[in-house]
PDB file of N, CA and C in Angstrom:
ATOM      1  N   ALA C   1       0.840  -1.181   0.000  1.00  0.00           N
ATOM      2  CA  ALA C   1       0.000   0.000   0.000  1.00  0.00           C
ATOM      3  C   ALA C   1       0.884   1.243   0.000  1.00  0.00           C
ATOM      4  N   SER C   2       0.518   2.246  -0.775  1.00  0.00           N
ATOM      5  CA  SER C   2       1.292   3.482  -0.820  1.00  0.00           C
ATOM      6  C   SER C   2       0.855   4.407   0.315  1.00  0.00           C
ATOM      7  N   LEU C   3       1.585   5.475   0.484  1.00  0.00           N
ATOM      8  CA  LEU C   3       1.274   6.419   1.560  1.00  0.00           C
ATOM      9  C   LEU C   3      -0.064   7.098   1.361  1.00  0.00           C
ATOM     10  N   LEU C   4      -0.486   7.271   0.125  1.00  0.00           N
ATOM     11  CA  LEU C   4      -1.751   7.945  -0.147  1.00  0.00           C
ATOM     12  C   LEU C   4      -2.945   7.065   0.171  1.00  0.00           C
ATOM     13  N   GLU C   5      -2.770   5.757   0.181  1.00  0.00           N
ATOM     14  CA  GLU C   5      -3.885   4.846   0.414  1.00  0.00           C
ATOM     15  C   GLU C   5      -4.007   4.460   1.883  1.00  0.00           C
ATOM     16  N   VAL C   6      -3.157   4.967   2.760  1.00  0.00           N
ATOM     17  CA  VAL C   6      -3.168   4.567   4.158  1.00  0.00           C
ATOM     18  C   VAL C   6      -4.415   5.068   4.874  1.00  0.00           C
ATOM     19  N   SER C   7      -4.771   6.320   4.701  1.00  0.00           N
ATOM     20  CA  SER C   7      -5.945   6.853   5.400  1.00  0.00           C
ATOM     21  C   SER C   7      -7.136   6.874   4.452  1.00  0.00           C
ATOM     22  N   PRO C   8      -8.279   6.373   4.906  1.00  0.00           N
ATOM     23  CA  PRO C   8      -9.464   6.376   4.048  1.00  0.00           C
ATOM     24  C   PRO C   8     -10.021   7.785   3.931  1.00  0.00           C
ATOM     25  N   PRO C   9     -10.675   8.103   2.821  1.00  0.00           N
ATOM     26  CA  PRO C   9     -11.269   9.443   2.672  1.00  0.00           C
ATOM     27  C   PRO C   9     -12.399   9.625   3.672  1.00  0.00           C
ATOM     28  N   THR C  10     -12.533  10.838   4.188  1.00  0.00           N
ATOM     29  CA  THR C  10     -13.586  11.107   5.168  1.00  0.00           C
ATOM     30  C   THR C  10     -14.901  11.381   4.456  1.00  0.00           C
ATOM     31  N   ALA C  11     -15.977  11.097   5.131  1.00  0.00           N
ATOM     32  CA  ALA C  11     -17.298  11.260   4.528  1.00  0.00           C
ATOM     33  C   ALA C  11     -17.744  12.721   4.553  1.00  0.00           C
ATOM     34  N   HIS C  12     -17.184  13.549   5.400  1.00  0.00           N
ATOM     35  CA  HIS C  12     -17.640  14.933   5.533  1.00  0.00           C
ATOM     36  C   HIS C  12     -16.770  15.923   4.750  1.00  0.00           C
ATOM     37  N   ALA C  13     -15.945  15.452   3.841  1.00  0.00           N
ATOM     38  CA  ALA C  13     -15.110  16.344   3.040  1.00  0.00           C
ATOM     39  C   ALA C  13     -15.989  17.106   2.041  1.00  0.00           C
ATOM     40  N   PRO C  14     -15.796  18.412   1.875  1.00  0.00           N
ATOM     41  CA  PRO C  14     -16.628  19.171   0.925  1.00  0.00           C
ATOM     42  C   PRO C  14     -16.300  18.796  -0.518  1.00  0.00           C
ATOM     43  N   SER C  15     -17.293  18.933  -1.355  1.00  0.00           N
ATOM     44  CA  SER C  15     -17.091  18.608  -2.766  1.00  0.00           C
ATOM     45  C   SER C  15     -16.365  19.752  -3.466  1.00  0.00           C
ATOM     46  N   GLU C  16     -15.811  19.466  -4.629  1.00  0.00           N
ATOM     47  CA  GLU C  16     -15.080  20.492  -5.381  1.00  0.00           C
ATOM     48  C   GLU C  16     -16.008  21.604  -5.850  1.00  0.00           C
ATOM     49  N   GLU C  17     -17.246  21.294  -6.154  1.00  0.00           N
ATOM     50  CA  GLU C  17     -18.180  22.319  -6.613  1.00  0.00           C
ATOM     51  C   GLU C  17     -18.443  23.350  -5.516  1.00  0.00           C
ATOM     52  N   LYS C  18     -18.577  22.873  -4.267  1.00  0.00           N
ATOM     53  CA  LYS C  18     -18.805  23.818  -3.169  1.00  0.00           C
ATOM     54  C   LYS C  18     -17.580  24.690  -2.937  1.00  0.00           C
ATOM     55  N   LEU C  19     -16.390  24.115  -3.046  1.00  0.00           N
ATOM     56  CA  LEU C  19     -15.178  24.901  -2.860  1.00  0.00           C
ATOM     57  C   LEU C  19     -15.043  25.965  -3.932  1.00  0.00           C
ATOM     58  N   ARG C  20     -15.335  25.618  -5.158  1.00  0.00           N
ATOM     59  CA  ARG C  20     -15.245  26.606  -6.239  1.00  0.00           C
ATOM     60  C   ARG C  20     -16.310  27.670  -6.102  1.00  0.00           C
ATOM     61  N   ALA C  21     -17.495  27.309  -5.623  1.00  0.00           N
ATOM     62  CA  ALA C  21     -18.586  28.264  -5.490  1.00  0.00           C
ATOM     63  C   ALA C  21     -18.273  29.292  -4.398  1.00  0.00           C
ATOM     64  N   LYS C  22     -17.517  28.909  -3.383  1.00  0.00           N
ATOM     65  CA  LYS C  22     -17.192  29.845  -2.312  1.00  0.00           C
ATOM     66  C   LYS C  22     -16.323  30.981  -2.815  1.00  0.00           C
ATOM     67  N   LYS C  23     -15.484  30.741  -3.791  1.00  0.00           N
ATOM     68  CA  LYS C  23     -14.512  31.736  -4.251  1.00  0.00           C
ATOM     69  C   LYS C  23     -15.039  32.593  -5.406  1.00  0.00           C
ATOM     70  N   GLN C  24     -16.263  32.420  -5.819  1.00  0.00           N
ATOM     71  CA  GLN C  24     -16.797  33.172  -6.949  1.00  0.00           C
ATOM     72  C   GLN C  24     -16.982  34.638  -6.566  1.00  0.00           C
ATOM     73  N   GLY C  25     -16.499  35.549  -7.420  1.00  0.00           N
ATOM     74  CA  GLY C  25     -16.723  36.979  -7.237  1.00  0.00           C
ATOM     75  C   GLY C  25     -15.863  37.615  -6.163  1.00  0.00           C
ATOM     76  N   LYS C  26     -14.904  36.924  -5.621  1.00  0.00           N
ATOM     77  CA  LYS C  26     -14.084  37.489  -4.553  1.00  0.00           C
ATOM     78  C   LYS C  26     -12.702  37.875  -5.056  1.00  0.00           C
ATOM     79  N   GLY C  27     -12.507  37.980  -6.372  1.00  0.00           N
ATOM     80  CA  GLY C  27     -11.185  38.210  -6.926  1.00  0.00           C
ATOM     81  C   GLY C  27     -10.675  39.622  -6.774  1.00  0.00           C
ATOM     82  N   GLN C  28     -11.539  40.646  -6.806  1.00  0.00           N
ATOM     83  CA  GLN C  28     -11.076  42.022  -6.767  1.00  0.00           C
ATOM     84  C   GLN C  28     -11.688  42.745  -5.572  1.00  0.00           C
ATOM     85  N   LEU C  29     -10.894  43.611  -4.990  1.00  0.00           N
ATOM     86  CA  LEU C  29     -11.378  44.429  -3.893  1.00  0.00           C
ATOM     87  C   LEU C  29     -12.031  45.689  -4.440  1.00  0.00           C
ATOM     88  N   PRO C  30     -12.995  46.261  -3.734  1.00  0.00           N
ATOM     89  CA  PRO C  30     -13.594  47.503  -4.211  1.00  0.00           C
ATOM     90  C   PRO C  30     -12.586  48.637  -4.122  1.00  0.00           C
ATOM     91  N   PRO C  31     -12.735  49.659  -4.987  1.00  0.00           N
ATOM     92  CA  PRO C  31     -11.796  50.794  -4.926  1.00  0.00           C
ATOM     93  C   PRO C  31     -11.884  51.510  -3.582  1.00  0.00           C
ATOM     94  N   ILE C  32     -10.771  52.072  -3.147  1.00  0.00           N
ATOM     95  CA  ILE C  32     -10.689  52.703  -1.837  1.00  0.00           C
ATOM     96  C   ILE C  32     -11.507  53.987  -1.782  1.00  0.00           C
ATOM     97  N   ASP C  33     -11.419  54.811  -2.830  1.00  0.00           N
ATOM     98  CA  ASP C  33     -12.080  56.114  -2.789  1.00  0.00           C
ATOM     99  C   ASP C  33     -13.571  56.031  -3.105  1.00  0.00           C
ATOM    100  N   GLY C  34     -14.091  54.853  -3.411  1.00  0.00           N
ATOM    101  CA  GLY C  34     -15.514  54.685  -3.640  1.00  0.00           C
ATOM    102  C   GLY C  34     -15.943  54.994  -5.057  1.00  0.00           C
ATOM    103  N   SER C  35     -15.016  55.315  -5.943  1.00  0.00           N
ATOM    104  CA  SER C  35     -15.415  55.581  -7.319  1.00  0.00           C
ATOM    105  C   SER C  35     -15.740  54.266  -8.013  1.00  0.00           C
ATOM    106  N   ALA C  36     -16.591  54.315  -9.011  1.00  0.00           N
ATOM    107  CA  ALA C  36     -17.015  53.105  -9.696  1.00  0.00           C
ATOM    108  C   ALA C  36     -15.882  52.524 -10.535  1.00  0.00           C
ATOM    109  N   SER C  37     -15.056  53.364 -11.110  1.00  0.00           N
ATOM    110  CA  SER C  37     -13.963  52.847 -11.928  1.00  0.00           C
ATOM    111  C   SER C  37     -12.787  52.489 -11.040  1.00  0.00           C
ATOM    112  N   GLY C  38     -12.007  51.516 -11.466  1.00  0.00           N
ATOM    113  CA  GLY C  38     -10.854  51.107 -10.695  1.00  0.00           C
ATOM    114  C   GLY C  38      -9.618  51.916 -11.019  1.00  0.00           C
ATOM    115  N   ALA C  39      -9.771  52.982 -11.833  1.00  0.00           N
ATOM    116  CA  ALA C  39      -8.621  53.786 -12.230  1.00  0.00           C
ATOM    117  C   ALA C  39      -8.102  54.577 -11.032  1.00  0.00           C
ATOM    118  N   PRO C  40      -6.788  54.688 -10.896  1.00  0.00           N
ATOM    119  CA  PRO C  40      -6.257  55.468  -9.768  1.00  0.00           C
ATOM    120  C   PRO C  40      -6.588  56.941  -9.921  1.00  0.00           C
ATOM    121  N   THR C  41      -6.910  57.562  -8.804  1.00  0.00           N
ATOM    122  CA  THR C  41      -7.235  58.983  -8.823  1.00  0.00           C
ATOM    123  C   THR C  41      -6.057  59.756  -8.246  1.00  0.00           C
ATOM    124  N   LYS C  42      -6.030  61.046  -8.499  1.00  0.00           N
ATOM    125  CA  LYS C  42      -4.960  61.891  -8.000  1.00  0.00           C
ATOM    126  C   LYS C  42      -5.128  62.035  -6.493  1.00  0.00           C
ATOM    127  N   SER C  43      -4.114  61.630  -5.747  1.00  0.00           N
ATOM    128  CA  SER C  43      -4.205  61.697  -4.304  1.00  0.00           C
ATOM    129  C   SER C  43      -3.651  63.029  -3.810  1.00  0.00           C
ATOM    130  N   VAL C  44      -4.116  63.438  -2.668  1.00  0.00           N
ATOM    131  CA  VAL C  44      -3.652  64.669  -2.063  1.00  0.00           C
ATOM    132  C   VAL C  44      -2.382  64.342  -1.291  1.00  0.00           C
ATOM    133  N   SER C  45      -1.303  65.041  -1.611  1.00  0.00           N
ATOM    134  CA  SER C  45      -0.023  64.765  -0.972  1.00  0.00           C
ATOM    135  C   SER C  45       0.035  65.449   0.387  1.00  0.00           C
ATOM    136  N   LYS C  46       0.535  64.732   1.392  1.00  0.00           N
ATOM    137  CA  LYS C  46       0.673  65.297   2.722  1.00  0.00           C
ATOM    138  C   LYS C  46       2.050  65.912   2.919  1.00  0.00           C
ATOM    139  N   VAL C  47       2.960  65.639   2.009  1.00  0.00           N
ATOM    140  CA  VAL C  47       4.332  66.114   2.118  1.00  0.00           C
ATOM    141  C   VAL C  47       4.523  67.257   1.125  1.00  0.00           C
ATOM    142  N   PRO C  48       5.159  68.343   1.552  1.00  0.00           N
ATOM    143  CA  PRO C  48       5.381  69.428   0.593  1.00  0.00           C
ATOM    144  C   PRO C  48       6.326  68.971  -0.515  1.00  0.00           C
ATOM    145  N   PRO C  49       6.198  69.535  -1.709  1.00  0.00           N
ATOM    146  CA  PRO C  49       7.050  69.090  -2.815  1.00  0.00           C
ATOM    147  C   PRO C  49       8.509  69.473  -2.597  1.00  0.00           C
ATOM    148  N   VAL C  50       9.380  68.732  -3.235  1.00  0.00           N
ATOM    149  CA  VAL C  50      10.818  69.007  -3.150  1.00  0.00           C
ATOM    150  C   VAL C  50      11.095  70.289  -3.928  1.00  0.00           C
ATOM    151  N   PRO C  51      11.857  71.226  -3.358  1.00  0.00           N
ATOM    152  CA  PRO C  51      12.118  72.468  -4.094  1.00  0.00           C
ATOM    153  C   PRO C  51      12.965  72.212  -5.336  1.00  0.00           C
ATOM    154  N   ARG C  52      12.727  73.011  -6.338  1.00  0.00           N
ATOM    155  CA  ARG C  52      13.487  72.872  -7.588  1.00  0.00           C
ATOM    156  C   ARG C  52      14.894  73.421  -7.405  1.00  0.00           C
ATOM    157  N   ARG C  53      15.769  73.080  -8.331  1.00  0.00           N
ATOM    158  CA  ARG C  53      17.157  73.538  -8.255  1.00  0.00           C
ATOM    159  C   ARG C  53      17.271  75.044  -8.405  1.00  0.00           C
ATOM    160  N   THR C  54      16.342  75.621  -9.130  1.00  0.00           N
ATOM    161  CA  THR C  54      16.420  77.059  -9.400  1.00  0.00           C
ATOM    162  C   THR C  54      15.844  77.900  -8.273  1.00  0.00           C
ATOM    163  N   GLU C  55      15.102  77.277  -7.337  1.00  0.00           N
ATOM    164  CA  GLU C  55      14.514  78.041  -6.229  1.00  0.00           C
ATOM    165  C   GLU C  55      15.580  78.392  -5.209  1.00  0.00           C
ATOM    166  N   LYS C  56      15.537  79.639  -4.762  1.00  0.00           N
ATOM    167  CA  LYS C  56      16.483  80.115  -3.760  1.00  0.00           C
ATOM    168  C   LYS C  56      15.874  79.938  -2.367  1.00  0.00           C
ATOM    169  N   PRO C  57      16.659  79.537  -1.364  1.00  0.00           N
ATOM    170  CA  PRO C  57      16.119  79.423  -0.008  1.00  0.00           C
ATOM    171  C   PRO C  57      15.854  80.801   0.590  1.00  0.00           C
ATOM    172  N   VAL C  58      14.916  80.843   1.526  1.00  0.00           N
ATOM    173  CA  VAL C  58      14.604  82.093   2.204  1.00  0.00           C
ATOM    174  C   VAL C  58      15.725  82.362   3.188  1.00  0.00           C
ATOM    175  N   MET C  59      16.388  83.481   3.030  1.00  0.00           N
ATOM    176  CA  MET C  59      17.546  83.803   3.867  1.00  0.00           C
ATOM    177  C   MET C  59      17.144  84.787   4.957  1.00  0.00           C
ATOM    178  N   GLY C  60      17.850  84.742   6.062  1.00  0.00           N
ATOM    179  CA  GLY C  60      17.669  85.721   7.116  1.00  0.00           C
ATOM    180  C   GLY C  60      16.590  85.377   8.127  1.00  0.00           C
ATOM    181  N   LEU C  61      16.058  84.165   8.110  1.00  0.00           N
ATOM    182  CA  LEU C  61      15.053  83.797   9.104  1.00  0.00           C
ATOM    183  C   LEU C  61      15.758  83.550  10.436  1.00  0.00           C
ATOM    184  N   VAL C  62      15.369  84.286  11.452  1.00  0.00           N
ATOM    185  CA  VAL C  62      15.973  84.164  12.774  1.00  0.00           C
ATOM    186  C   VAL C  62      14.845  84.044  13.781  1.00  0.00           C
ATOM    187  N   THR C  63      15.005  83.133  14.715  1.00  0.00           N
ATOM    188  CA  THR C  63      14.002  82.979  15.750  1.00  0.00           C
ATOM    189  C   THR C  63      14.494  83.625  17.035  1.00  0.00           C
ATOM    190  N   GLU C  64      13.566  84.103  17.823  1.00  0.00           N
ATOM    191  CA  GLU C  64      13.888  84.718  19.102  1.00  0.00           C
ATOM    192  C   GLU C  64      13.776  83.710  20.240  1.00  0.00           C
ATOM    193  N   LYS C  65      13.340  82.503  19.938  1.00  0.00           N
ATOM    194  CA  LYS C  65      13.112  81.509  20.979  1.00  0.00           C
ATOM    195  C   LYS C  65      14.442  80.946  21.471  1.00  0.00           C
ATOM    196  N   ASN C  66      14.591  80.874  22.776  1.00  0.00           N
ATOM    197  CA  ASN C  66      15.767  80.267  23.390  1.00  0.00           C
ATOM    198  C   ASN C  66      15.383  78.828  23.744  1.00  0.00           C
ATOM    199  N   PHE C  67      15.850  77.869  22.947  1.00  0.00           N
ATOM    200  CA  PHE C  67      15.419  76.494  23.094  1.00  0.00           C
ATOM    201  C   PHE C  67      15.950  75.848  24.368  1.00  0.00           C
ATOM    202  N   VAL C  68      17.103  76.284  24.859  1.00  0.00           N
ATOM    203  CA  VAL C  68      17.657  75.717  26.087  1.00  0.00           C
ATOM    204  C   VAL C  68      16.784  76.082  27.275  1.00  0.00           C
ATOM    205  N   ILE C  69      16.423  77.344  27.369  1.00  0.00           N
ATOM    206  CA  ILE C  69      15.583  77.790  28.482  1.00  0.00           C
ATOM    207  C   ILE C  69      14.175  77.218  28.348  1.00  0.00           C
ATOM    208  N   ALA C  70      13.659  77.155  27.133  1.00  0.00           N
ATOM    209  CA  ALA C  70      12.323  76.593  26.931  1.00  0.00           C
ATOM    210  C   ALA C  70      12.282  75.125  27.350  1.00  0.00           C
ATOM    211  N   ASN C  71      13.334  74.365  27.049  1.00  0.00           N
ATOM    212  CA  ASN C  71      13.392  72.966  27.446  1.00  0.00           C
ATOM    213  C   ASN C  71      13.484  72.843  28.958  1.00  0.00           C
ATOM    214  N   ALA C  72      14.288  73.710  29.602  1.00  0.00           N
ATOM    215  CA  ALA C  72      14.415  73.669  31.049  1.00  0.00           C
ATOM    216  C   ALA C  72      13.089  73.990  31.728  1.00  0.00           C
ATOM    217  N   VAL C  73      12.364  74.981  31.235  1.00  0.00           N
ATOM    218  CA  VAL C  73      11.072  75.348  31.812  1.00  0.00           C
ATOM    219  C   VAL C  73      10.082  74.201  31.643  1.00  0.00           C
ATOM    220  N   ASP C  74      10.070  73.567  30.482  1.00  0.00           N
ATOM    221  CA  ASP C  74       9.168  72.434  30.254  1.00  0.00           C
ATOM    222  C   ASP C  74       9.448  71.303  31.238  1.00  0.00           C
ATOM    223  N   ASN C  75      10.725  71.003  31.473  1.00  0.00           N
ATOM    224  CA  ASN C  75      11.073  69.922  32.382  1.00  0.00           C
ATOM    225  C   ASN C  75      10.780  70.281  33.830  1.00  0.00           C
ATOM    226  N   ILE C  76      10.920  71.537  34.207  1.00  0.00           N
ATOM    227  CA  ILE C  76      10.624  71.951  35.576  1.00  0.00           C
ATOM    228  C   ILE C  76       9.122  71.888  35.835  1.00  0.00           C
ATOM    229  N   MET C  77       8.318  72.289  34.872  1.00  0.00           N
ATOM    230  CA  MET C  77       6.872  72.341  35.056  1.00  0.00           C
ATOM    231  C   MET C  77       6.200  70.974  34.912  1.00  0.00           C
ATOM    232  N   ARG C  78       6.896  70.010  34.352  1.00  0.00           N
ATOM    233  CA  ARG C  78       6.319  68.678  34.139  1.00  0.00           C
ATOM    234  C   ARG C  78       6.119  67.979  35.477  1.00  0.00           C
ATOM    235  N   GLU C  79       5.048  67.151  35.564  1.00  0.00           N
ATOM    236  CA  GLU C  79       4.808  66.381  36.773  1.00  0.00           C
ATOM    237  C   GLU C  79       5.876  65.301  36.883  1.00  0.00           C
ATOM    238  N   PRO C  80       6.329  65.008  38.102  1.00  0.00           N
ATOM    239  CA  PRO C  80       7.358  63.981  38.234  1.00  0.00           C
ATOM    240  C   PRO C  80       6.811  62.598  37.898  1.00  0.00           C
ATOM    241  N   LYS C  81       7.716  61.735  37.456  1.00  0.00           N
ATOM    242  CA  LYS C  81       7.319  60.367  37.144  1.00  0.00           C
ATOM    243  C   LYS C  81       6.961  59.648  38.429  1.00  0.00           C
ATOM    244  N   LYS C  82       5.975  58.763  38.347  1.00  0.00           N
ATOM    245  CA  LYS C  82       5.577  57.993  39.510  1.00  0.00           C
ATOM    246  C   LYS C  82       6.483  56.782  39.620  1.00  0.00           C
ATOM    247  N   LEU C  83       7.101  56.633  40.783  1.00  0.00           N
ATOM    248  CA  LEU C  83       7.994  55.509  41.012  1.00  0.00           C
ATOM    249  C   LEU C  83       7.175  54.268  41.341  1.00  0.00           C
ATOM    250  N   PRO C  84       7.659  53.094  40.928  1.00  0.00           N
ATOM    251  CA  PRO C  84       6.916  51.882  41.266  1.00  0.00           C
ATOM    252  C   PRO C  84       6.991  51.611  42.766  1.00  0.00           C
ATOM    253  N   ALA C  85       5.934  51.039  43.296  1.00  0.00           N
ATOM    254  CA  ALA C  85       5.877  50.755  44.729  1.00  0.00           C
ATOM    255  C   ALA C  85       6.875  49.649  45.056  1.00  0.00           C
ATOM    256  N   THR C  86       7.681  49.884  46.075  1.00  0.00           N
ATOM    257  CA  THR C  86       8.663  48.875  46.468  1.00  0.00           C
ATOM    258  C   THR C  86       8.003  47.869  47.394  1.00  0.00           C
ATOM    259  N   PRO C  87       8.329  46.593  47.230  1.00  0.00           N
ATOM    260  CA  PRO C  87       7.721  45.587  48.118  1.00  0.00           C
ATOM    261  C   PRO C  87       8.278  45.743  49.529  1.00  0.00           C
ATOM    262  N   PRO C  88       7.508  45.375  50.539  1.00  0.00           N
ATOM    263  CA  PRO C  88       7.991  45.524  51.912  1.00  0.00           C
ATOM    264  C   PRO C  88       9.177  44.580  52.163  1.00  0.00           C
ATOM    265  N   LYS C  89      10.098  45.036  53.012  1.00  0.00           N
ATOM    266  CA  LYS C  89      11.270  44.219  53.315  1.00  0.00           C
ATOM    267  C   LYS C  89      10.882  43.082  54.250  1.00  0.00           C
ATOM    268  N   ALA C  90      11.553  41.960  54.070  1.00  0.00           N
ATOM    269  CA  ALA C  90      11.263  40.802  54.903  1.00  0.00           C
ATOM    270  C   ALA C  90      11.676  41.041  56.346  1.00  0.00           C
ATOM    271  N   THR C  91      12.668  41.894  56.563  1.00  0.00           N
ATOM    272  CA  THR C  91      13.139  42.143  57.935  1.00  0.00           C
ATOM    273  C   THR C  91      12.173  43.001  58.733  1.00  0.00           C
ATOM    274  N   SER C  92      11.252  43.675  58.086  1.00  0.00           N
ATOM    275  CA  SER C  92      10.313  44.535  58.802  1.00  0.00           C
ATOM    276  C   SER C  92       9.042  43.790  59.210  1.00  0.00           C
ATOM    277  N   ARG C  93       8.950  42.516  58.885  1.00  0.00           N
ATOM    278  CA  ARG C  93       7.771  41.740  59.261  1.00  0.00           C
ATOM    279  C   ARG C  93       7.810  41.418  60.753  1.00  0.00           C
ATOM    280  N   ALA C  94       6.614  41.217  61.340  1.00  0.00           N
ATOM    281  CA  ALA C  94       6.528  40.961  62.791  1.00  0.00           C
ATOM    282  C   ALA C  94       7.111  39.589  63.145  1.00  0.00           C
ATOM    283  N   ASP C  95       6.985  38.617  62.228  1.00  0.00           N
ATOM    284  CA  ASP C  95       7.442  37.273  62.543  1.00  0.00           C
ATOM    285  C   ASP C  95       8.845  36.996  61.995  1.00  0.00           C
ATOM    286  N   TYR C  96       9.604  38.046  61.692  1.00  0.00           N
ATOM    287  CA  TYR C  96      10.959  37.870  61.152  1.00  0.00           C
ATOM    288  C   TYR C  96      11.881  37.294  62.219  1.00  0.00           C
ATOM    289  N   GLY C  97      12.608  36.246  61.888  1.00  0.00           N
ATOM    290  CA  GLY C  97      13.569  35.627  62.778  1.00  0.00           C
ATOM    291  C   GLY C  97      12.982  34.589  63.703  1.00  0.00           C
ATOM    292  N   LYS C  98      11.667  34.422  63.708  1.00  0.00           N
ATOM    293  CA  LYS C  98      11.036  33.425  64.571  1.00  0.00           C
ATOM    294  C   LYS C  98      10.953  32.103  63.820  1.00  0.00           C
ATOM    295  N   VAL C  99      11.044  31.016  64.530  1.00  0.00           N
ATOM    296  CA  VAL C  99      10.977  29.693  63.926  1.00  0.00           C
ATOM    297  C   VAL C  99       9.525  29.398  63.599  1.00  0.00           C
ATOM    298  N   PRO C 100       9.269  28.945  62.396  1.00  0.00           N
ATOM    299  CA  PRO C 100       7.860  28.683  62.039  1.00  0.00           C
ATOM    300  C   PRO C 100       7.300  27.475  62.762  1.00  0.00           C
TER     301      PRO C 100
END
């Protein structure tokens, strides 16, 4: 007997027609933007375009903000982190050192 003939076929195995019928019409996903055609539409870019080689950068922009002091103020005003609760020490128990 070959390896394929060792186990008998089960009686509850689905037929090939049922398997093929399950997959009917599931080949394509609907378009994301809801348009009837599957053609890609122009998407709105969230990133500004790359400047061209001929564009000159804006010169002379200076900020008055002192980032070192602003960072220090932010850290001072922030709530402190909550430390995890430490478990009680075994030496502080009432029955410490007594024979059980």
